[in-house]
C-alpha atoms as a printed R data frame, in Angstrom:
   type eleno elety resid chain resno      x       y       z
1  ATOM     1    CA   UNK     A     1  0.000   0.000   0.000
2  ATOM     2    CA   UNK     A     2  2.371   2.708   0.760
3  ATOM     3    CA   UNK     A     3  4.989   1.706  -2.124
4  ATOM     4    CA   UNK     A     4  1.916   1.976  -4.384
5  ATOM     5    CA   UNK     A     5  1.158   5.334  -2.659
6  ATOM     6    CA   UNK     A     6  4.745   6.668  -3.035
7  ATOM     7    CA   UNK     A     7  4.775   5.690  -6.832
8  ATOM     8    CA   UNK     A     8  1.151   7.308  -7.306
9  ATOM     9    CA   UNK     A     9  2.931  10.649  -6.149
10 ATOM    10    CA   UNK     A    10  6.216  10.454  -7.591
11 ATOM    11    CA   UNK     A    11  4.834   9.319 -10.950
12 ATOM    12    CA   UNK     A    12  1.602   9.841 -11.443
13 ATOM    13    CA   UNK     A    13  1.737   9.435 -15.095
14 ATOM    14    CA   UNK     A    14  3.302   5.837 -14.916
15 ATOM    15    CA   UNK     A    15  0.061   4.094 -13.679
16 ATOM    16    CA   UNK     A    16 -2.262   4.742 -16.126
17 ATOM    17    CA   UNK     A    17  0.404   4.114 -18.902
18 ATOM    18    CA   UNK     A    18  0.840   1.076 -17.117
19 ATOM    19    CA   UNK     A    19 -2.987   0.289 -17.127
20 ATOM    20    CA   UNK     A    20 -3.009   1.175 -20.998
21 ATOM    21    CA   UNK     A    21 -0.463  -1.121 -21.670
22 ATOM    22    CA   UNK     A    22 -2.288  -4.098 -19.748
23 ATOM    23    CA   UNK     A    23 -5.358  -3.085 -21.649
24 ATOM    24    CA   UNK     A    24 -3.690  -3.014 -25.069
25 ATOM    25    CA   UNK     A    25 -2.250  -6.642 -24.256
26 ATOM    26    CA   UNK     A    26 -5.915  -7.945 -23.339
27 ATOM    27    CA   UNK     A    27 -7.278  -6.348 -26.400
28 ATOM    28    CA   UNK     A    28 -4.353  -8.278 -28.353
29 ATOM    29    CA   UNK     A    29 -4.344 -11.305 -27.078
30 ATOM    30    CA   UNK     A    30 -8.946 -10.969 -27.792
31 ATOM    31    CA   UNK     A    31 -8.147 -10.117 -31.186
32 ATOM    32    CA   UNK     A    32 -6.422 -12.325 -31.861
């Protein structure tokens, strides 16, 4: 929880890259 926390703040624009990502392998992986 806090290392989560501490990255949130430091870099809060690595998360949702990271969720894109994730989603753009699902979406792969469904298409194909």
């Amino acid at each position: 929880m806090r290392n989560e926390n501490t990255k949130n703040k430091t870099n809060p624009f690595v998360t949702p890259l990271i969720t894109i990502a994730i989603i753009a392998n699902l979406l792969s992986f469904v298409l194909i």
